mmCIF file of C-alpha atoms in Angstrom:
data_model
loop_
_atom_site.group_PDB
_atom_site.id
_atom_site.type_symbol
_atom_site.label_atom_id
_atom_site.label_comp_id
_atom_site.label_asym_id
_atom_site.label_seq_id
_atom_site.Cartn_x
_atom_site.Cartn_y
_atom_site.Cartn_z
ATOM 1 C CA MET T 1 123.626 -110.930 396.523
ATOM 2 C CA LYS T 2 127.104 -110.585 398.006
ATOM 3 C CA ASP T 3 130.127 -111.429 395.931
ATOM 4 C CA PRO T 4 131.683 -114.757 396.968
ATOM 5 C CA ALA T 5 134.525 -114.448 399.417
ATOM 6 C CA PRO T 6 137.985 -114.898 397.879
ATOM 7 C CA PRO T 7 139.756 -118.145 398.767
ATOM 8 C CA HIS T 8 141.880 -118.153 401.876
ATOM 9 C CA ALA T 9 145.609 -117.983 401.150
ATOM 10 C CA SER T 10 146.149 -121.606 402.185
ATOM 11 C CA GLN T 11 143.389 -122.736 399.805
ATOM 12 C CA ALA T 12 144.800 -120.699 396.959
ATOM 13 C CA ARG T 13 148.214 -122.302 397.408
ATOM 14 C CA ARG T 14 146.819 -125.788 397.121
ATOM 15 C CA GLY T 15 144.908 -124.915 393.966
ATOM 16 C CA PRO T 16 141.796 -126.668 392.668
ATOM 17 C CA PRO T 17 141.045 -130.192 393.912
ATOM 18 C CA GLU T 18 142.016 -133.142 391.791
ATOM 19 C CA ARG T 19 139.273 -135.107 390.055
ATOM 20 C CA SER T 20 138.114 -137.887 392.376
ATOM 21 C CA ARG T 21 139.644 -141.286 391.720
ATOM 22 C CA SER T 22 138.922 -144.584 393.430
ATOM 23 C CA ARG T 23 141.718 -145.398 395.862
ATOM 24 C CA THR T 24 140.087 -148.072 397.999
ATOM 25 C CA VAL T 25 139.126 -151.693 397.706
ATOM 26 C CA PRO T 26 135.433 -152.483 397.154
ATOM 27 C CA TRP T 27 133.243 -151.723 400.159
ATOM 28 C CA PRO T 28 132.986 -154.766 402.443
ATOM 29 C CA ASP T 29 129.768 -156.595 403.227
ATOM 30 C CA ALA T 30 129.543 -155.351 406.806
ATOM 31 C CA PRO T 31 127.361 -156.767 409.603
ATOM 32 C CA VAL T 32 124.364 -155.014 411.117
ATOM 33 C CA LEU T 33 125.403 -153.137 414.261
ATOM 34 C CA VAL T 34 122.267 -151.082 414.960
ATOM 35 C CA GLU T 35 118.542 -151.722 414.493
ATOM 36 C CA VAL T 36 115.805 -149.097 414.238
ATOM 37 C CA TRP T 37 112.408 -150.356 415.450
ATOM 38 C CA ARG T 38 109.150 -148.453 414.929
ATOM 39 C CA SER T 39 105.947 -149.812 416.489
ATOM 40 C CA GLY T 40 107.404 -153.323 416.498
ATOM 41 C CA PHE T 41 108.542 -153.091 412.864
ATOM 42 C CA LEU T 42 112.226 -153.258 411.903
ATOM 43 C CA GLU T 43 112.426 -150.100 409.823
ATOM 44 C CA SER T 44 116.155 -149.600 409.214
ATOM 45 C CA VAL T 45 119.587 -150.935 410.082
ATOM 46 C CA HIS T 46 123.063 -149.462 410.284
ATOM 47 C CA ARG T 47 125.998 -151.603 409.195
ATOM 48 C CA GLY T 48 129.650 -151.173 409.989
ATOM 49 C CA ALA T 49 132.697 -152.495 411.792
ATOM 50 C CA VAL T 50 133.810 -152.293 415.417
ATOM 51 C CA VAL T 51 136.895 -153.428 417.300
ATOM 52 C CA VAL T 52 137.537 -153.888 421.017
ATOM 53 C CA LEU T 53 141.120 -154.023 422.284
ATOM 54 C CA GLY T 54 142.053 -155.519 425.634
ATOM 55 C CA PRO T 55 144.409 -153.965 428.191
ATOM 56 C CA ASP T 56 147.389 -155.491 426.377
ATOM 57 C CA GLY T 57 146.394 -153.845 423.077
ATOM 58 C CA ALA T 58 145.430 -157.119 421.426
ATOM 59 C CA VAL T 59 142.100 -157.500 419.650
ATOM 60 C CA ARG T 60 139.656 -158.948 422.168
ATOM 61 C CA TRP T 61 136.553 -158.871 419.953
ATOM 62 C CA SER T 62 135.576 -157.451 416.585
ATOM 63 C CA ALA T 63 132.820 -157.410 414.006
ATOM 64 C CA GLY T 64 133.293 -156.507 410.363
ATOM 65 C CA ASP T 65 136.569 -155.718 408.644
ATOM 66 C CA VAL T 66 138.603 -153.853 411.256
ATOM 67 C CA ALA T 67 141.840 -154.095 409.261
ATOM 68 C CA ARG T 68 140.455 -152.137 406.316
ATOM 69 C CA PRO T 69 141.616 -148.494 406.250
ATOM 70 C CA VAL T 70 139.007 -145.864 407.079
ATOM 71 C CA LEU T 71 139.225 -142.105 407.417
ATOM 72 C CA PRO T 72 139.009 -141.423 411.176
ATOM 73 C CA ARG T 73 138.412 -137.713 410.565
ATOM 74 C CA SER T 74 138.421 -135.858 413.908
ATOM 75 C CA SER T 75 138.993 -139.099 415.820
ATOM 76 C CA ASN T 76 142.642 -138.618 414.829
ATOM 77 C CA LYS T 77 142.878 -135.325 416.734
ATOM 78 C CA PRO T 78 144.065 -136.596 420.135
ATOM 79 C CA VAL T 79 147.104 -138.336 418.658
ATOM 80 C CA GLN T 80 147.698 -135.399 416.304
ATOM 81 C CA ALA T 81 147.862 -133.093 419.313
ATOM 82 C CA THR T 82 150.846 -134.981 420.717
ATOM 83 C CA ALA T 83 152.816 -133.833 417.673
ATOM 84 C CA TYR T 84 152.157 -130.185 418.580
ATOM 85 C CA LEU T 85 153.729 -130.695 421.986
ATOM 86 C CA THR T 86 156.700 -132.525 420.510
ATOM 87 C CA ALA T 87 157.182 -129.619 418.101
ATOM 88 C CA GLY T 88 157.612 -127.305 421.079
ATOM 89 C CA TRP T 89 154.177 -125.782 421.603
ATOM 90 C CA GLN T 90 153.586 -125.067 425.284
ATOM 91 C CA PRO T 91 149.878 -124.553 425.938
ATOM 92 C CA ARG T 92 149.222 -122.192 428.826
ATOM 93 C CA SER T 93 146.339 -124.235 430.184
ATOM 94 C CA GLY T 94 144.644 -127.598 429.994
ATOM 95 C CA GLU T 95 141.769 -125.892 428.210
ATOM 96 C CA GLU T 96 144.064 -124.879 425.360
ATOM 97 C CA LEU T 97 145.391 -128.418 424.961
ATOM 98 C CA ALA T 98 141.898 -129.921 425.168
ATOM 99 C CA ILE T 99 140.501 -127.681 422.427
ATOM 100 C CA ALA T 100 143.536 -128.442 420.259
ATOM 101 C CA ALA T 101 142.415 -132.091 420.334
ATOM 102 C CA GLY T 102 138.706 -131.324 420.200
ATOM 103 C CA SER T 103 135.850 -130.526 417.832
ATOM 104 C CA HIS T 104 134.164 -127.664 419.610
ATOM 105 C CA ALA T 105 130.673 -126.254 419.046
ATOM 106 C CA GLY T 106 131.664 -122.638 418.505
ATOM 107 C CA GLU T 107 130.378 -121.450 421.864
ATOM 108 C CA ASP T 108 131.786 -118.199 423.237
ATOM 109 C CA GLY T 109 134.323 -119.880 425.512
ATOM 110 C CA HIS T 110 135.495 -122.138 422.691
ATOM 111 C CA ARG T 111 136.214 -119.247 420.345
ATOM 112 C CA ASP T 112 137.901 -117.275 423.122
ATOM 113 C CA VAL T 113 140.373 -120.072 423.882
ATOM 114 C CA ALA T 114 141.173 -120.672 420.203
ATOM 115 C CA ALA T 115 141.775 -116.940 419.770
ATOM 116 C CA ALA T 116 144.009 -116.900 422.858
ATOM 117 C CA ILE T 117 146.199 -119.661 421.400
ATOM 118 C CA LEU T 118 146.702 -117.562 418.281
ATOM 119 C CA ASP T 119 147.333 -114.376 420.229
ATOM 120 C CA ALA T 120 150.035 -116.016 422.340
ATOM 121 C CA ALA T 121 151.786 -117.018 419.111
ATOM 122 C CA GLY T 122 151.571 -113.480 417.741
ATOM 123 C CA LEU T 123 148.871 -114.388 415.232
ATOM 124 C CA GLY T 124 145.257 -113.531 414.572
ATOM 125 C CA PRO T 125 142.205 -115.348 413.214
ATOM 126 C CA ASP T 126 143.137 -114.414 409.643
ATOM 127 C CA ALA T 127 146.031 -116.895 409.882
ATOM 128 C CA LEU T 128 143.592 -119.807 410.228
ATOM 129 C CA GLY T 129 143.270 -122.034 407.185
ATOM 130 C CA CYS T 130 139.973 -123.607 408.194
ATOM 131 C CA PRO T 131 136.718 -122.417 406.554
ATOM 132 C CA THR T 132 134.344 -119.891 408.074
ATOM 133 C CA ALA T 133 131.266 -121.228 409.855
ATOM 134 C CA LEU T 134 128.401 -120.362 412.118
ATOM 135 C CA PRO T 135 128.584 -121.908 415.601
ATOM 136 C CA GLY T 136 127.390 -125.490 415.878
ATOM 137 C CA HIS T 137 125.812 -124.774 419.263
ATOM 138 C CA GLU T 138 122.182 -124.043 418.391
ATOM 139 C CA PRO T 139 121.468 -121.196 420.862
ATOM 140 C CA THR T 140 124.702 -119.440 419.914
ATOM 141 C CA ARG T 141 124.000 -119.887 416.201
ATOM 142 C CA ALA T 142 120.463 -118.557 416.646
ATOM 143 C CA ALA T 143 121.766 -115.455 418.416
ATOM 144 C CA TRP T 144 124.252 -114.850 415.600
ATOM 145 C CA THR T 145 121.521 -115.259 412.993
ATOM 146 C CA VAL T 146 119.215 -112.782 414.745
ATOM 147 C CA ALA T 147 122.078 -110.310 415.033
ATOM 148 C CA GLY T 148 123.028 -110.767 411.377
ATOM 149 C CA ARG T 149 126.515 -111.876 412.362
ATOM 150 C CA GLU T 150 128.616 -113.400 409.580
ATOM 151 C CA PRO T 151 130.348 -116.806 409.761
ATOM 152 C CA GLU T 152 133.859 -116.733 411.215
ATOM 153 C CA ARG T 153 136.873 -119.022 411.077
ATOM 154 C CA LEU T 154 137.053 -119.170 414.882
ATOM 155 C CA ALA T 155 133.530 -120.645 414.947
ATOM 156 C CA PHE T 156 134.544 -123.597 412.772
ATOM 157 C CA ASN T 157 134.716 -126.736 414.902
ATOM 158 C CA CYS T 158 138.379 -127.371 414.065
ATOM 159 C CA SER T 159 139.646 -123.865 414.823
ATOM 160 C CA GLY T 160 141.256 -125.075 418.047
ATOM 161 C CA LYS T 161 143.276 -127.639 416.121
ATOM 162 C CA HIS T 162 144.285 -125.097 413.512
ATOM 163 C CA ALA T 163 145.259 -122.533 416.133
ATOM 164 C CA ALA T 164 147.460 -125.123 417.852
ATOM 165 C CA MET T 165 148.989 -126.131 414.522
ATOM 166 C CA LEU T 166 149.954 -122.525 413.850
ATOM 167 C CA ALA T 167 151.291 -122.057 417.387
ATOM 168 C CA SER T 168 153.365 -125.214 416.946
ATOM 169 C CA CYS T 169 154.868 -123.829 413.772
ATOM 170 C CA VAL T 170 155.871 -120.646 415.589
ATOM 171 C CA ALA T 171 157.357 -122.643 418.471
ATOM 172 C CA ALA T 172 159.351 -124.885 416.128
ATOM 173 C CA GLY T 173 160.512 -122.064 413.861
ATOM 174 C CA TRP T 174 158.603 -123.466 410.892
ATOM 175 C CA PRO T 175 156.760 -121.194 408.464
ATOM 176 C CA THR T 176 153.092 -120.621 409.144
ATOM 177 C CA GLU T 177 152.577 -120.108 405.435
ATOM 178 C CA GLY T 178 151.600 -123.426 403.879
ATOM 179 C CA TYR T 179 151.020 -125.114 407.248
ATOM 180 C CA LEU T 180 148.255 -127.266 405.702
ATOM 181 C CA ASP T 181 150.391 -128.609 402.865
ATOM 182 C CA ARG T 182 151.255 -132.280 403.257
ATOM 183 C CA GLY T 183 154.953 -131.545 402.720
ATOM 184 C CA HIS T 184 155.105 -128.948 405.510
ATOM 185 C CA PRO T 185 157.317 -130.058 408.442
ATOM 186 C CA LEU T 186 154.363 -129.995 410.833
ATOM 187 C CA GLN T 187 152.203 -132.187 408.623
ATOM 188 C CA GLN T 188 155.091 -134.585 408.086
ATOM 189 C CA ALA T 189 155.508 -134.846 411.865
ATOM 190 C CA ILE T 190 151.765 -135.467 412.324
ATOM 191 C CA GLU T 191 151.716 -138.176 409.655
ATOM 192 C CA ALA T 192 154.692 -139.939 411.238
ATOM 193 C CA ARG T 193 153.170 -139.663 414.713
ATOM 194 C CA LEU T 194 149.825 -141.141 413.651
ATOM 195 C CA GLY T 195 151.511 -144.126 412.043
ATOM 196 C CA GLU T 196 153.728 -144.684 415.064
ATOM 197 C CA ALA T 197 150.827 -144.604 417.522
ATOM 198 C CA ALA T 198 148.691 -146.872 415.350
ATOM 199 C CA GLY T 199 151.486 -149.372 414.810
ATOM 200 C CA GLU T 200 150.913 -149.313 411.063
ATOM 201 C CA GLN T 201 151.692 -147.208 408.042
ATOM 202 C CA VAL T 202 149.243 -144.451 407.174
ATOM 203 C CA ALA T 203 147.166 -145.927 404.340
ATOM 204 C CA ALA T 204 146.068 -142.716 402.609
ATOM 205 C CA VAL T 205 146.349 -138.954 402.939
ATOM 206 C CA VAL T 206 143.397 -136.897 401.713
ATOM 207 C CA VAL T 207 141.995 -133.421 402.389
ATOM 208 C CA ASP T 208 139.740 -133.211 405.449
ATOM 209 C CA GLY T 209 136.672 -131.001 405.763
ATOM 210 C CA CYS T 210 138.719 -128.350 407.571
ATOM 211 C CA GLY T 211 141.320 -128.264 404.782
ATOM 212 C CA ALA T 212 144.051 -130.093 406.713
ATOM 213 C CA PRO T 213 145.547 -133.431 405.661
ATOM 214 C CA GLN T 214 143.507 -136.418 406.862
ATOM 215 C CA HIS T 215 145.170 -139.782 407.378
ATOM 216 C CA GLY T 216 143.666 -143.203 406.741
ATOM 217 C CA LEU T 217 144.129 -145.921 409.346
ATOM 218 C CA SER T 218 142.475 -149.201 410.233
ATOM 219 C CA LEU T 219 140.013 -149.243 413.118
ATOM 220 C CA THR T 220 142.458 -151.435 415.013
ATOM 221 C CA GLY T 221 145.213 -148.881 414.497
ATOM 222 C CA LEU T 222 142.922 -146.034 415.501
ATOM 223 C CA ALA T 223 142.008 -147.773 418.771
ATOM 224 C CA ARG T 224 145.633 -148.667 419.394
ATOM 225 C CA GLY T 225 146.652 -145.025 419.069
ATOM 226 C CA LEU T 226 144.129 -143.712 421.583
ATOM 227 C CA ARG T 227 144.928 -146.486 424.033
ATOM 228 C CA SER T 228 148.575 -145.372 423.917
ATOM 229 C CA LEU T 229 147.522 -141.973 425.278
ATOM 230 C CA VAL T 230 145.582 -143.131 428.347
ATOM 231 C CA ASP T 231 148.222 -145.713 429.287
ATOM 232 C CA ALA T 232 151.204 -143.389 428.752
ATOM 233 C CA GLN T 233 153.524 -142.327 431.539
ATOM 234 C CA PRO T 234 152.634 -139.127 433.441
ATOM 235 C CA GLY T 235 154.541 -136.161 432.033
ATOM 236 C CA SER T 236 154.669 -137.531 428.492
ATOM 237 C CA PRO T 237 153.011 -135.668 425.593
ATOM 238 C CA GLU T 238 150.595 -138.575 425.171
ATOM 239 C CA ARG T 239 149.437 -138.498 428.776
ATOM 240 C CA ALA T 240 149.276 -134.693 428.757
ATOM 241 C CA VAL T 241 146.746 -134.760 425.907
ATOM 242 C CA ALA T 242 144.664 -137.494 427.537
ATOM 243 C CA ASP T 243 144.640 -135.733 430.894
ATOM 244 C CA ALA T 244 143.706 -132.345 429.408
ATOM 245 C CA MET T 245 140.800 -133.772 427.422
ATOM 246 C CA ARG T 246 139.429 -135.670 430.413
ATOM 247 C CA ALA T 247 139.852 -132.719 432.769
ATOM 248 C CA HIS T 248 138.198 -130.270 430.360
ATOM 249 C CA PRO T 249 135.683 -132.267 428.294
ATOM 250 C CA TRP T 250 133.578 -129.186 427.473
ATOM 251 C CA PHE T 251 136.439 -127.962 425.290
ATOM 252 C CA VAL T 252 136.539 -131.296 423.453
ATOM 253 C CA ALA T 253 132.944 -131.016 422.228
ATOM 254 C CA GLY T 254 130.552 -128.682 424.029
ATOM 255 C CA THR T 255 127.249 -128.283 425.810
ATOM 256 C CA GLY T 256 125.060 -131.379 425.562
ATOM 257 C CA ARG T 257 127.350 -133.234 423.164
ATOM 258 C CA ASP T 258 128.141 -136.916 423.585
ATOM 259 C CA ASP T 259 131.926 -136.801 424.015
ATOM 260 C CA THR T 260 131.607 -134.174 426.738
ATOM 261 C CA LEU T 261 128.790 -135.987 428.538
ATOM 262 C CA LEU T 262 130.471 -139.398 428.301
ATOM 263 C CA MET T 263 133.759 -138.177 429.745
ATOM 264 C CA GLU T 264 131.852 -136.441 432.533
ATOM 265 C CA SER T 265 129.907 -139.644 433.266
ATOM 266 C CA VAL T 266 132.527 -142.405 432.976
ATOM 267 C CA PRO T 267 135.629 -141.953 435.170
ATOM 268 C CA GLY T 268 138.867 -142.121 433.198
ATOM 269 C CA LEU T 269 137.203 -142.351 429.794
ATOM 270 C CA LEU T 270 138.806 -140.642 426.795
ATOM 271 C CA ALA T 271 136.456 -140.379 423.796
ATOM 272 C CA LYS T 272 136.631 -138.626 420.454
ATOM 273 C CA GLY T 273 134.157 -138.778 417.621
ATOM 274 C CA GLY T 274 134.865 -138.084 413.984
ATOM 275 C CA ALA T 275 132.723 -137.210 411.005
ATOM 276 C CA ASP T 276 131.095 -139.870 408.819
ATOM 277 C CA GLY T 277 130.301 -142.368 411.531
ATOM 278 C CA VAL T 278 133.634 -142.874 413.315
ATOM 279 C CA HIS T 279 134.309 -142.952 417.052
ATOM 280 C CA VAL T 280 137.183 -144.028 419.280
ATOM 281 C CA ALA T 281 137.376 -144.354 423.067
ATOM 282 C CA ALA T 282 139.804 -145.744 425.632
ATOM 283 C CA LEU T 283 140.026 -146.489 429.342
ATOM 284 C CA PRO T 284 143.354 -146.783 431.194
ATOM 285 C CA GLY T 285 144.214 -150.366 432.016
ATOM 286 C CA ARG T 286 141.134 -151.712 430.215
ATOM 287 C CA GLY T 287 141.662 -151.149 426.496
ATOM 288 C CA ALA T 288 140.041 -149.231 423.687
ATOM 289 C CA ILE T 289 137.266 -149.401 421.105
ATOM 290 C CA ALA T 290 136.784 -147.934 417.637
ATOM 291 C CA TYR T 291 133.996 -148.213 415.096
ATOM 292 C CA LYS T 292 132.874 -146.982 411.699
ATOM 293 C CA LEU T 293 129.257 -146.898 410.492
ATOM 294 C CA ASP T 294 129.046 -147.485 406.770
ATOM 295 C CA ASP T 295 126.345 -144.881 406.165
ATOM 296 C CA GLY T 296 128.383 -142.153 407.860
ATOM 297 C CA GLY T 297 125.343 -140.961 409.805
ATOM 298 C CA ASP T 298 124.879 -139.995 413.440
ATOM 299 C CA ARG T 299 121.727 -141.899 414.441
ATOM 300 C CA GLY T 300 123.462 -145.210 415.106
ATOM 301 C CA ARG T 301 126.492 -143.811 416.898
ATOM 302 C CA ALA T 302 125.375 -143.893 420.522
ATOM 303 C CA PRO T 303 124.137 -147.517 420.644
ATOM 304 C CA VAL T 304 127.364 -148.859 419.092
ATOM 305 C CA LEU T 305 129.544 -146.775 421.382
ATOM 306 C CA ALA T 306 127.642 -147.847 424.485
ATOM 307 C CA ALA T 307 127.651 -151.540 423.553
ATOM 308 C CA ALA T 308 131.376 -151.470 422.816
ATOM 309 C CA LEU T 309 132.159 -149.694 426.089
ATOM 310 C CA ARG T 310 130.214 -152.379 427.953
ATOM 311 C CA ARG T 311 132.779 -154.837 426.596
ATOM 312 C CA LEU T 312 135.451 -152.798 428.383
ATOM 313 C CA GLY T 313 133.582 -153.280 431.643
ATOM 314 C CA VAL T 314 131.817 -149.923 431.873
ATOM 315 C CA ASP T 315 128.747 -150.229 434.092
ATOM 316 C CA ALA T 316 125.518 -150.430 432.117
ATOM 317 C CA ASP T 317 123.854 -147.812 434.322
ATOM 318 C CA MET T 318 126.393 -145.217 433.226
ATOM 319 C CA LEU T 319 125.548 -145.902 429.585
ATOM 320 C CA ASP T 320 121.741 -146.097 429.720
ATOM 321 C CA ARG T 321 121.099 -142.841 427.882
ATOM 322 C CA TRP T 322 123.296 -143.943 424.974
ATOM 323 C CA THR T 323 122.485 -147.655 424.743
ATOM 324 C CA VAL T 324 118.915 -147.242 423.475
ATOM 325 C CA THR T 325 117.596 -143.996 421.974
ATOM 326 C CA PRO T 326 113.920 -143.273 421.291
ATOM 327 C CA VAL T 327 112.011 -143.334 418.015
ATOM 328 C CA THR T 328 109.082 -140.914 418.143
ATOM 329 C CA GLY T 329 105.686 -140.955 416.508
ATOM 330 C CA GLY T 330 103.254 -138.094 416.976
ATOM 331 C CA ASP T 331 103.667 -136.869 420.547
ATOM 332 C CA GLY T 332 104.995 -140.136 421.945
ATOM 333 C CA VAL T 333 107.753 -142.721 421.771
ATOM 334 C CA VAL T 334 106.859 -145.636 419.481
ATOM 335 C CA GLY T 335 110.159 -147.440 419.097
ATOM 336 C CA GLU T 336 113.872 -147.414 419.664
ATOM 337 C CA VAL T 337 117.312 -147.362 418.099
ATOM 338 C CA ARG T 338 119.294 -150.162 419.719
ATOM 339 C CA PRO T 339 122.432 -152.275 419.324
ATOM 340 C CA SER T 340 121.989 -155.450 417.316
ATOM 341 C CA ALA T 341 122.249 -158.848 418.963
ATOM 342 C CA LEU T 342 125.716 -159.159 417.462
ATOM 343 C CA LEU T 343 126.925 -156.437 419.814
ATOM 344 C CA THR T 344 125.019 -157.438 422.931
ATOM 345 C CA ASP T 345 124.792 -161.233 422.986
ATOM 346 C CA ARG T 346 128.442 -162.145 423.200
ATOM 347 C CA PRO T 347 130.441 -161.845 426.448
ATOM 348 C CA ALA T 348 133.222 -159.333 426.857
ATOM 349 C CA GLY T 349 135.739 -162.154 427.120
#
């Protein structure tokens, strides 16, 4: 057995994690958003909260407690990326900016672009503070496994964000050492930017799965922040991020993944998922949606996202593959995962 790898320098600086303490109000009694039917039997449900904002940014429709802070996880990345530009980072391509705001699958092109961001800043992969990982893209991961290739930091799905963070530090003249500490100038700028875009104070700051600070916001604030990107003036940092993600959706997620496919299918759509059942999306001039599934799982994501986007006026035909997903039994389809009546029976307003 190999000896465990020593902690990365950024992890060593932060020291051991604090003992968990409750910092939230009791979990709300959320409504059912998704139903799982098997052979005519209601087998499971997924509960949560969802908000739909109109073109003016006001709440048009909601279900559940959309004012309660959640952890948006990677759904915060698009707004975070605007702070990199404000700090002085000048990406050399739209692909670089898109992957800075994305959660890539570790495919070859993803790792190459993340590495190029570092190289342009005079840095290498060892500067990354994110964990090592195998690629999330199954064929790429299988090839690595067959070849006996070890996990790498560049293959971690947040390496694009981390590379851009480091490049921003170089551009601004800030130290790269400690770039993941909450008190670092970059992280202070990100925290302020997220609160500004959301129109509310950041409710909590915790450690995300990639080791960076993660900021708690309400679902309403999360949706408000993404809407501010698609409706921003051309040439602004906000619009630059939105345009790069929509022009290069493969760098936001990857082959066969929902955010990539949705942005390829729905003109003008900006979408970004986050871990533990969170998603946010926006359309210029129409508004934005955000939701959180209480169980943090992936199975109920697509039906909620599709139903919420219908309330922004997206054509149902564009959303067919996400609205209802199959439940299999043996060699056939015996049921479906679908939005609850709560999401589908009420008009968009």
